[in-house]
CSV table of C-alpha atoms and ligand atoms in Angstrom, one decimal:
chain,number,residue,atom,x,y,z
H,49,MET,CA,40.4,-41.2,43.9
H,50,LYS,CA,37.4,-43.4,43.2
H,51,LEU,CA,33.8,-43.4,44.5
H,52,GLY,CA,32.2,-46.7,43.4
H,53,ALA,CA,31.8,-46.4,39.6
H,54,PHE,CA,32.8,-42.8,39.6
H,55,ASP,CA,36.2,-41.1,39.7
H,56,LEU,CA,37.8,-37.7,39.8
H,57,PRO,CA,37.2,-35.0,38.6
H,58,ASP,CA,33.6,-33.9,39.3
H,59,LEU,CA,32.5,-36.7,41.6
H,60,PRO,CA,28.7,-36.5,42.1
H,61,ASP,CA,28.1,-34.6,45.4
H,62,LEU,CA,27.5,-37.2,48.1
H,63,ASP,CA,25.9,-34.8,50.5
H,64,GLY,CA,23.4,-33.8,47.8
H,65,ILE,CA,22.6,-37.5,47.2
H,66,ARG,CA,22.2,-38.2,50.9
H,67,ALA,CA,19.9,-35.2,51.3
H,68,CYS,CA,17.2,-37.1,49.5
H,69,VAL,CA,14.8,-38.6,52.1
H,70,HIS,CA,12.8,-40.6,49.4
H,71,CYS,CA,9.6,-38.7,50.2
H,72,GLY,CA,8.4,-38.7,46.6
H,73,ILE,CA,7.0,-35.2,46.7
H,74,CYS,CA,8.9,-34.4,43.5
H,75,LEU,CA,7.5,-37.3,41.5
H,76,PRO,CA,4.2,-35.6,40.2
H,77,GLN,CA,6.3,-32.6,39.1
H,78,CYS,CA,8.7,-34.6,37.0
H,79,PRO,CA,7.7,-34.6,33.3
H,80,THR,CA,9.3,-38.0,32.5
H,81,TYR,CA,7.6,-39.6,35.5
H,82,ARG,CA,4.3,-38.0,34.4
H,83,VAL,CA,4.7,-39.6,30.9
H,84,LEU,CA,6.1,-43.0,31.8
H,85,GLY,CA,5.1,-43.6,35.4
H,86,GLU,CA,8.4,-45.5,36.0
H,87,GLU,CA,10.3,-45.0,39.3
H,88,MET,CA,13.7,-45.1,37.5
H,89,ASP,CA,12.5,-42.2,35.3
H,90,SER,CA,11.6,-40.1,38.3
H,91,PRO,CA,14.0,-37.8,40.3
H,92,ARG,CA,13.9,-40.2,43.3
H,93,GLY,CA,14.7,-43.2,41.0
H,94,ARG,CA,17.6,-41.3,39.4
H,95,ILE,CA,19.1,-40.3,42.7
H,96,TYR,CA,18.8,-43.9,43.8
H,97,LEU,CA,20.7,-45.0,40.7
H,98,ILE,CA,23.4,-42.3,41.2
H,99,ARG,CA,23.8,-43.4,44.8
H,100,ALA,CA,24.0,-47.1,43.8
H,101,ALA,CA,26.8,-46.2,41.4
H,102,ALA,CA,28.6,-44.1,44.0
H,103,GLU,CA,28.5,-47.1,46.4
H,104,GLY,CA,29.7,-49.5,43.7
H,105,ARG,CA,26.4,-51.5,43.6
H,106,VAL,CA,25.9,-50.7,39.9
H,107,GLY,CA,28.2,-49.7,37.1
H,108,ILE,CA,27.7,-47.0,34.4
H,109,THR,CA,25.8,-49.4,32.2
H,110,GLU,CA,23.6,-48.7,29.2
H,111,THR,CA,20.5,-48.9,31.4
H,112,PHE,CA,22.0,-46.4,33.9
H,113,THR,CA,22.9,-44.0,31.0
H,114,HIS,CA,19.5,-44.4,29.5
H,115,HIS,CA,17.6,-43.3,32.6
H,116,LEU,CA,20.0,-40.4,33.2
H,117,ASP,CA,19.9,-39.3,29.6
H,118,LEU,CA,16.1,-39.3,29.5
H,119,CYS,CA,16.1,-36.7,32.3
H,120,LEU,CA,15.3,-33.2,30.8
H,121,GLY,CA,17.4,-31.4,33.4
H,122,CYS,CA,14.4,-29.2,33.9
H,123,ARG,CA,14.9,-29.0,37.6
H,124,ALA,CA,11.2,-29.1,38.4
H,125,CYS,CA,12.2,-31.6,41.1
H,126,GLU,CA,14.4,-29.0,42.8
H,127,THR,CA,11.5,-26.6,43.1
H,128,ALA,CA,9.4,-29.3,44.6
H,129,CYS,CA,12.0,-30.8,46.9
H,130,PRO,CA,11.7,-29.9,50.6
H,131,SER,CA,15.2,-31.3,51.4
H,132,GLY,CA,17.1,-29.0,49.0
H,133,VAL,CA,18.5,-31.8,46.8
H,134,PRO,CA,20.7,-30.0,44.2
H,135,PHE,CA,19.4,-32.3,41.4
H,136,GLY,CA,20.7,-30.1,38.5
H,137,ARG,CA,24.3,-30.3,39.7
H,138,LEU,CA,24.0,-34.0,40.5
H,139,LEU,CA,22.8,-34.6,37.0
H,140,GLU,CA,25.5,-32.6,35.4
H,141,GLN,CA,28.2,-34.3,37.5
H,142,THR,CA,26.8,-37.7,36.7
H,143,ARG,CA,26.7,-36.9,33.0
H,144,GLY,CA,30.3,-35.9,33.2
H,145,GLN,CA,31.0,-39.4,34.5
H,146,ILE,CA,28.9,-40.9,31.7
H,147,GLU,CA,30.8,-38.9,29.1
H,148,ARG,CA,34.1,-40.5,30.4
H,149,HIS,CA,32.9,-44.0,31.2
H,150,GLY,CA,29.5,-44.6,29.7
H,151,HIS,CA,28.2,-46.3,26.6
H,152,ARG,CA,25.9,-44.1,24.5
H,153,ARG,CA,24.1,-45.0,21.4
H,154,LEU,CA,26.0,-44.0,18.2
H,155,SER,CA,23.1,-41.8,17.0
H,156,HIS,CA,23.2,-40.0,20.4
H,157,ARG,CA,26.9,-39.4,20.2
H,158,PHE,CA,26.7,-38.3,16.6
H,159,LEU,CA,23.9,-35.8,17.1
H,160,ALA,CA,25.3,-34.4,20.4
H,161,GLY,CA,28.8,-34.0,18.7
H,162,LEU,CA,27.2,-32.3,15.7
H,163,THR,CA,25.2,-29.8,17.7
H,164,LEU,CA,27.7,-29.1,20.4
H,165,GLY,CA,30.4,-28.7,17.7
H,166,LEU,CA,28.2,-26.2,15.9
H,167,PHE,CA,26.3,-23.8,18.2
H,168,PRO,CA,29.2,-22.2,20.1
H,169,TYR,CA,31.1,-21.5,16.9
H,170,PRO,CA,29.9,-18.4,15.0
H,171,GLY,CA,31.9,-19.2,11.8
H,172,ARG,CA,30.5,-22.7,11.4
H,173,LEU,CA,27.0,-21.6,12.3
H,174,ALA,CA,27.0,-18.7,9.9
H,175,ARG,CA,28.0,-21.1,7.0
H,176,LEU,CA,25.2,-23.5,7.9
H,177,LEU,CA,22.6,-20.7,8.2
H,178,ALA,CA,23.6,-19.4,4.8
H,179,ILE,CA,22.7,-22.8,3.4
H,180,VAL,CA,19.5,-22.9,5.4
H,181,ALA,CA,18.4,-19.4,4.2
H,182,LEU,CA,19.0,-20.5,0.6
H,183,TYR,CA,16.9,-23.7,1.3
H,184,GLN,CA,14.1,-21.5,2.7
H,185,HIS,CA,14.1,-18.7,0.1
H,186,SER,CA,14.6,-20.8,-3.0
H,187,GLY,CA,11.2,-22.5,-2.4
H,188,LEU,CA,12.9,-25.8,-1.7
H,189,GLN,CA,11.6,-25.9,1.9
H,190,ARG,CA,8.0,-25.5,0.7
H,191,LEU,CA,8.5,-28.3,-1.8
H,192,VAL,CA,10.2,-30.7,0.7
H,193,ARG,CA,7.5,-30.1,3.3
H,194,ALA,CA,4.6,-30.6,0.8
H,195,SER,CA,6.2,-33.8,-0.6
H,196,GLY,CA,6.0,-35.6,2.7
H,197,LEU,CA,9.6,-36.8,2.2
H,198,LEU,CA,10.6,-35.8,5.7
H,199,ARG,CA,8.3,-38.4,7.1
H,200,LEU,CA,10.9,-40.9,6.1
H,201,ALA,CA,13.4,-39.4,8.4
H,202,PRO,CA,11.6,-38.3,11.6
H,203,ARG,CA,14.8,-37.0,13.3
H,204,LEU,CA,15.6,-34.8,10.4
H,205,ALA,CA,12.0,-33.7,10.2
H,206,ALA,CA,12.1,-32.7,13.9
H,207,MET,CA,15.3,-30.6,13.2
H,208,GLU,CA,13.9,-29.1,10.0
H,209,GLY,CA,10.6,-28.2,11.8
H,210,LEU,CA,12.4,-26.2,14.4
H,211,LEU,CA,13.9,-23.7,11.9
H,212,PRO,CA,12.4,-20.3,12.1
H,213,PRO,CA,12.1,-18.2,8.9
H,214,LEU,CA,15.6,-16.8,8.5
H,215,GLY,CA,14.8,-13.7,6.5
H,216,SER,CA,16.8,-11.5,8.7
H,217,TRP,CA,19.4,-13.9,9.9
H,218,ARG,CA,22.2,-11.6,8.8
H,219,ALA,CA,21.6,-9.4,11.8
H,220,ARG,CA,22.8,-5.8,11.9
H,221,GLU,CA,25.9,-5.9,14.1
H,222,LEU,CA,25.1,-4.3,17.4
H,223,PRO,CA,27.4,-1.5,18.6
H,224,GLU,CA,29.8,-2.3,21.4
H,225,LEU,CA,28.3,0.4,23.6
H,226,VAL,CA,24.7,1.7,23.7
H,227,GLN,CA,24.2,4.9,25.8
H,228,ALA,CA,21.5,5.1,28.5
H,229,THR,CA,18.5,7.2,27.5
H,230,GLY,CA,16.4,7.1,30.6
H,231,ARG,CA,17.4,8.0,34.2
H,232,ARG,CA,20.8,6.4,34.6
H,233,ARG,CA,20.7,3.1,36.6
H,234,GLY,CA,24.1,1.6,35.9
H,235,ARG,CA,26.1,-0.3,33.3
H,236,ALA,CA,24.8,-3.6,32.0
H,237,GLY,CA,26.6,-6.2,29.9
H,238,LEU,CA,24.4,-8.0,27.4
H,239,VAL,CA,25.0,-11.7,26.7
H,240,LEU,CA,24.1,-12.4,23.1
H,241,GLY,CA,23.7,-16.2,23.4
H,242,CYS,CA,24.2,-18.6,20.5
H,243,VAL,CA,20.7,-19.5,19.4
H,244,GLN,CA,19.4,-16.0,20.2
H,245,ARG,CA,22.2,-14.3,18.2
H,246,TYR,CA,21.7,-16.3,15.1
H,247,PHE,CA,18.0,-17.3,15.1
H,248,PHE,CA,16.5,-14.3,16.8
H,249,PRO,CA,18.9,-11.3,16.3
H,250,ARG,CA,16.0,-8.9,16.7
H,251,VAL,CA,15.5,-10.1,20.3
H,252,ASN,CA,19.0,-9.0,21.2
H,253,GLU,CA,18.6,-5.7,19.4
H,254,LEU,CA,15.4,-5.0,21.3
H,255,THR,CA,16.9,-6.1,24.6
H,256,ALA,CA,19.7,-3.5,24.1
H,257,ARG,CA,17.2,-0.7,23.2
H,258,LEU,CA,14.9,-1.5,26.1
H,259,LEU,CA,17.8,-1.6,28.6
H,260,SER,CA,19.0,1.8,27.3
H,261,LEU,CA,15.4,3.1,27.7
H,262,ALA,CA,15.3,1.7,31.2
H,263,GLY,CA,18.5,3.7,32.1
H,264,TYR,CA,21.3,1.2,31.5
H,265,GLU,CA,24.4,1.9,29.5
H,266,VAL,CA,24.7,-1.3,27.6
H,267,LEU,CA,28.1,-3.0,26.9
H,268,ILE,CA,28.0,-5.6,24.2
H,269,PRO,CA,31.5,-7.1,23.8
H,270,ARG,CA,32.1,-8.3,20.2
H,271,ASP,CA,34.4,-11.1,21.2
H,272,GLN,CA,32.0,-12.8,23.6
H,273,GLU,CA,31.4,-16.5,23.0
H,274,CYS,CA,29.0,-19.2,24.2
H,275,CYS,CA,28.1,-19.3,27.9
H,276,GLY,CA,28.7,-23.1,27.9
H,277,ALA,CA,25.1,-24.1,29.0
H,278,LEU,CA,24.7,-26.8,26.4
H,279,HIS,CA,28.0,-28.4,27.2
H,280,LEU,CA,27.2,-28.2,31.0
H,281,HIS,CA,23.9,-30.0,30.5
H,282,ALA,CA,25.6,-32.6,28.3
H,283,GLY,CA,28.3,-33.3,31.0
H,284,ARG,CA,31.1,-31.8,28.9
H,285,LEU,CA,32.3,-30.0,32.0
H,286,ASP,CA,35.8,-29.0,30.8
H,287,GLN,CA,34.5,-27.4,27.7
H,288,ALA,CA,31.7,-25.7,29.7
H,289,ARG,CA,34.4,-24.3,32.1
H,290,ARG,CA,36.4,-23.0,29.2
H,291,PHE,CA,33.4,-21.1,27.8
H,292,ALA,CA,32.6,-19.8,31.3
H,293,ARG,CA,36.1,-18.4,31.7
H,294,GLY,CA,35.9,-16.8,28.3
H,295,LEU,CA,32.6,-15.1,29.0
H,296,ILE,CA,33.8,-13.9,32.4
H,297,ALA,CA,36.9,-12.4,30.8
H,298,ALA,CA,34.8,-10.7,28.1
H,299,PHE,CA,32.8,-8.7,30.7
H,300,ASP,CA,35.6,-8.5,33.3
H,301,GLY,CA,35.6,-5.3,35.4
H,302,GLY,CA,33.4,-3.3,33.0
H,303,VAL,CA,29.8,-3.9,34.2
H,304,ASP,CA,27.5,-3.6,37.2
H,305,LEU,CA,25.2,-6.4,35.9
H,306,VAL,CA,25.3,-9.1,33.3
H,307,VAL,CA,22.0,-9.5,31.5
H,308,ALA,CA,20.7,-12.6,29.8
H,309,ASN,CA,17.6,-12.8,27.6
H,310,ALA,CA,17.8,-16.6,27.2
H,311,ALA,CA,16.8,-18.5,30.4
H,312,GLY,CA,19.2,-21.3,29.7
H,313,CYS,CA,22.2,-18.9,29.5
H,314,GLY,CA,21.2,-17.0,32.6
H,315,SER,CA,20.7,-20.2,34.6
H,316,ALA,CA,24.1,-21.6,33.6
H,317,MET,CA,25.9,-18.3,34.3
H,318,ARG,CA,24.4,-18.2,37.8
H,319,GLU,CA,26.2,-21.5,38.4
H,320,TYR,CA,29.7,-20.3,37.3
H,321,GLY,CA,30.6,-19.7,41.0
H,322,HIS,CA,30.1,-23.4,41.7
H,323,TRP,CA,31.7,-24.9,38.6
H,324,LEU,CA,34.8,-22.6,38.8
H,325,ASP,CA,35.1,-23.0,42.5
H,326,GLY,CA,38.1,-21.1,43.9
H,327,ASP,CA,37.9,-18.4,41.2
H,328,PRO,CA,36.5,-15.3,43.0
H,329,ARG,CA,35.8,-13.6,39.6
H,330,ALA,CA,33.3,-16.4,38.8
H,331,ARG,CA,31.4,-16.0,42.0
H,332,GLN,CA,31.3,-12.2,41.5
H,333,PHE,CA,30.1,-12.8,37.9
H,334,SER,CA,27.3,-15.1,39.0
H,335,LEU,CA,26.1,-12.6,41.6
H,336,ARG,CA,25.8,-10.0,38.8
H,337,VAL,CA,23.6,-12.1,36.5
H,338,ARG,CA,20.0,-10.9,35.9
H,339,ASP,CA,17.3,-11.9,33.5
H,340,ILE,CA,16.0,-9.1,31.3
H,341,SER,CA,12.6,-9.4,32.9
H,342,GLU,CA,14.0,-8.5,36.3
H,343,LEU,CA,15.4,-5.2,35.0
H,344,LEU,CA,12.4,-4.2,33.0
H,345,ALA,CA,9.6,-5.2,35.4
H,346,ASP,CA,9.7,-1.9,37.3
H,347,ALA,CA,11.5,0.4,34.7
H,348,GLU,CA,9.9,3.5,33.4
H,349,LEU,CA,8.6,2.6,29.9
H,350,PRO,CA,6.1,4.7,28.0
H,351,LEU,CA,3.9,1.7,27.0
H,352,ARG,CA,0.9,2.3,24.7
H,353,PRO,CA,-2.3,0.3,24.9
H,354,MET,CA,-2.5,-2.9,22.9
H,355,GLU,CA,-5.5,-5.2,22.6
H,356,VAL,CA,-4.0,-8.7,22.9
H,357,THR,CA,-4.8,-11.9,24.7
H,358,ALA,CA,-1.6,-13.6,25.6
H,359,THR,CA,-0.5,-16.6,27.7
H,360,TYR,CA,2.9,-17.2,29.3
H,361,HIS,CA,5.0,-20.4,29.3
H,362,ASP,CA,7.6,-20.6,32.1
H,363,PRO,CA,11.0,-21.7,30.7
H,364,CYS,CA,12.3,-24.4,33.1
H,365,HIS,CA,15.6,-22.6,33.5
H,366,LEU,CA,13.9,-19.4,34.5
H,367,ALA,CA,11.2,-20.8,36.8
H,368,HIS,CA,13.1,-23.7,38.3
H,369,GLY,CA,16.7,-22.8,37.5
H,370,GLN,CA,16.5,-19.1,38.6
H,371,ARG,CA,13.2,-19.1,40.5
H,372,ILE,CA,11.9,-16.2,38.3
H,373,ARG,CA,8.2,-16.4,37.7
H,374,ARG,CA,6.7,-13.1,39.0
H,375,GLU,CA,8.8,-10.6,36.9
H,376,PRO,CA,7.9,-11.8,33.4
H,377,ARG,CA,4.2,-11.8,34.3
H,378,ALA,CA,4.5,-8.4,36.0
H,379,LEU,CA,6.2,-7.1,32.9
H,380,LEU,CA,3.4,-8.3,30.5
H,381,ASN,CA,0.7,-7.1,32.8
H,382,ARG,CA,2.1,-3.5,32.5
H,383,ILE,CA,1.0,-3.4,28.9
H,384,PRO,CA,-2.3,-1.5,28.9
H,385,GLY,CA,-5.1,-3.5,27.2
H,386,LEU,CA,-3.2,-6.8,27.4
H,387,THR,CA,-5.1,-9.8,28.9
H,388,LEU,CA,-2.8,-12.4,30.4
H,389,VAL,CA,-4.5,-15.8,30.5
H,390,GLU,CA,-2.7,-18.2,32.9
H,391,LEU,CA,-1.5,-21.3,31.1
H,392,ALA,CA,-2.2,-24.6,33.0
H,393,GLU,CA,1.0,-26.3,34.0
H,394,SER,CA,2.9,-23.4,32.6
H,395,ASP,CA,6.2,-24.6,34.2
H,396,LEU,CA,6.0,-28.1,32.8
H,397,CYS,CA,8.8,-28.6,30.3
H,398,CYS,CA,7.8,-28.2,26.6
H,399,GLY,CA,10.4,-30.8,25.7
H,400,SER,CA,13.0,-28.5,24.2
H,401,ALA,CA,15.6,-28.7,27.0
H,402,GLY,CA,18.7,-27.6,25.1
H,403,ILE,CA,19.3,-30.3,22.5
H,404,TYR,CA,17.1,-32.8,24.3
H,405,ASN,CA,14.4,-32.5,21.5
H,406,LEU,CA,17.0,-33.8,19.0
H,407,LEU,CA,18.3,-36.6,21.2
H,408,GLU,CA,15.2,-37.9,22.9
H,409,ARG,CA,12.6,-37.2,20.3
H,410,GLU,CA,9.8,-39.4,21.5
H,411,MET,CA,9.6,-38.0,25.0
H,412,ALA,CA,10.1,-34.4,23.7
H,413,GLU,CA,7.2,-34.9,21.3
H,414,ARG,CA,4.9,-36.2,24.0
H,415,LEU,CA,5.7,-33.2,26.2
H,416,LEU,CA,5.2,-30.8,23.3
H,417,GLU,CA,1.8,-32.3,22.6
H,418,LEU,CA,0.8,-31.7,26.1
H,419,LYS,CA,2.1,-28.1,26.0
H,420,VAL,CA,0.2,-27.3,22.8
H,421,SER,CA,-3.0,-28.8,24.2
H,422,ARG,CA,-2.7,-26.5,27.2
H,423,ILE,CA,-2.0,-23.5,25.0
H,424,ALA,CA,-5.1,-24.3,22.9
H,425,GLU,CA,-7.2,-24.4,26.0
H,426,THR,CA,-6.3,-20.8,26.9
H,427,GLY,CA,-7.7,-19.4,23.6
H,428,ALA,CA,-4.7,-17.0,23.5
H,429,ARG,CA,-3.3,-16.1,20.1
H,430,THR,CA,0.0,-15.0,21.5
H,431,VAL,CA,2.4,-17.2,23.6
H,432,VAL,CA,5.2,-15.4,25.4
H,433,THR,CA,8.3,-17.1,26.7
H,434,GLY,CA,11.8,-16.1,27.6
H,435,ASN,CA,14.0,-18.8,26.1
H,436,PRO,CA,14.8,-19.3,22.4
H,437,GLY,CA,14.7,-23.1,22.6
H,438,CYS,CA,11.1,-22.9,24.0
H,439,VAL,CA,10.1,-20.4,21.3
H,440,LEU,CA,11.4,-22.8,18.6
H,441,GLN,CA,9.8,-25.9,20.1
H,442,ILE,CA,6.4,-24.4,20.9
H,443,ALA,CA,6.2,-22.6,17.5
H,444,ARG,CA,6.8,-25.9,15.8
H,445,GLY,CA,4.3,-27.7,17.9
H,446,CYS,CA,1.6,-25.1,17.3
H,447,ARG,CA,2.3,-24.9,13.6
H,448,GLU,CA,2.1,-28.7,13.2
H,449,ARG,CA,-1.2,-28.8,15.1
H,450,GLY,CA,-2.6,-26.0,12.9
H,451,LEU,CA,-2.9,-23.7,15.9
H,452,ALA,CA,-2.7,-20.1,14.8
H,453,VAL,CA,-0.6,-18.6,17.5
H,454,GLU,CA,2.4,-16.4,17.5
H,455,VAL,CA,5.2,-17.3,19.9
H,456,LEU,CA,7.3,-14.3,21.1
H,457,HIS,CA,10.0,-13.3,23.5
H,458,PRO,CA,8.7,-10.8,26.2
H,459,VAL,CA,10.8,-8.0,24.8
H,460,GLU,CA,9.2,-8.5,21.3
H,461,LEU,CA,5.7,-7.9,22.7
H,462,LEU,CA,6.9,-5.0,24.9
H,463,ALA,CA,8.6,-3.4,21.8
H,464,ARG,CA,5.3,-3.5,20.0
H,465,ALA,CA,3.7,-1.6,22.9
H,466,LEU,CA,6.5,1.0,22.5
H,467,SER,CA,5.9,1.0,18.7
H,468,TYR,CA,9.4,-0.1,17.9
D,1286,SF4,S1,15.3,-32.6,36.2
D,1286,SF4,FE1,13.2,-32.7,35.4
D,1286,SF4,S2,13.1,-34.6,34.2
D,1286,SF4,FE2,14.9,-34.7,35.4
D,1286,SF4,S3,14.3,-35.8,37.3
D,1286,SF4,FE3,14.1,-33.6,37.8
D,1286,SF4,S4,11.9,-33.1,37.2
D,1286,SF4,FE4,12.4,-35.1,36.3
D,1287,SF4,S1,11.3,-34.4,46.9
D,1287,SF4,FE1,13.5,-34.3,47.3
D,1287,SF4,S2,13.8,-35.6,49.1
D,1287,SF4,FE2,11.8,-36.1,48.3
D,1287,SF4,S3,12.2,-37.8,46.9
D,1287,SF4,FE3,12.3,-36.0,45.7
D,1287,SF4,S4,14.5,-35.5,45.7
D,1287,SF4,FE4,14.2,-36.9,47.3
């Protein structure tokens, strides 16, 4: 079956396209429209393009692909839209069509292939991280950065700048089961994520300890793989489905809730019911997904006072993808002595957006500049955010601007207030 320039499977949802009444309310919320001011780089313009392709008025040309690829998938337009246009799904379905029929730049295909072929695979990632750790600890990183050599290869510089210090990359393996220590509230499965597991292993360790303290028995299956979020956003829908099925199987039947501490993973997992339509296990799994902030916001935690001024950046896939804004703030506000300064435009994308900052560097840099300026305005020395991609991106932006701030996941700050 064909629908204009599209074909089966995963046709862009026509009802979703038709729900757009062209009101333009979403335009000021769209980061790419804010930067470029171009209708075709706005949600309304992109929906117009998808509709034109579905009606056979345009093909999946380079221009079509360019405007759709420049979208961050941040879903700020969904939050703003009064008509309920499911833009995130439309984008992913359309990118699936582009994957099959589109013409992407060679550099785009190479970088996407490299990262998507790396992150979900622990063995490959571990080998790469061993080399990166050697690069950092041998002093070579300091030399390379000081030499200015990286300025000759801006894309490589952007990737290199994202690397956090990998002192503890060889994380202590977490036990498969952590007993509840507080009043028992149920059994929670912990999703380790790819970036979180290798770049921020301590965040996973702390998440398990805090869940246990909050009364959850924590199941951490060793054989769990990637959640498929990066593949989903890239339109590699079959691979995303394979990862989704794998993760569902890893937690099958054993947990009351499935907990994510990476906004991107949580958001993708809440969509499994849609992408694996017809599989009741997927729907059940999606209904069980929680962000860690939801479970800790009202948990009994013996928090000690801590004098700190912090600000909070809303990850797109938490604020827009899962509509979670209150809980992370409530959680931070529970720390006695903590002053939370509201960040202007805290839900405007920082430019990270999965692997977007590697593929669409210019736009990502402009959004990062804006984010860092807003952070500087707060005067806070601690930035808190619940997505590893945002942590890496914002930390790089602040470091390069010479802004002395520490970027932390909420559980890291909470753990300090518990003297962990
Ligand atoms: S997902 Fe984000 S970048 Fe894409 S159209 Fe919507 S608001 Fe704009
Ligand atoms: S707010 Fe919704 S209905 Fe209005 S233009 Fe944007 S996507 Fe269309």
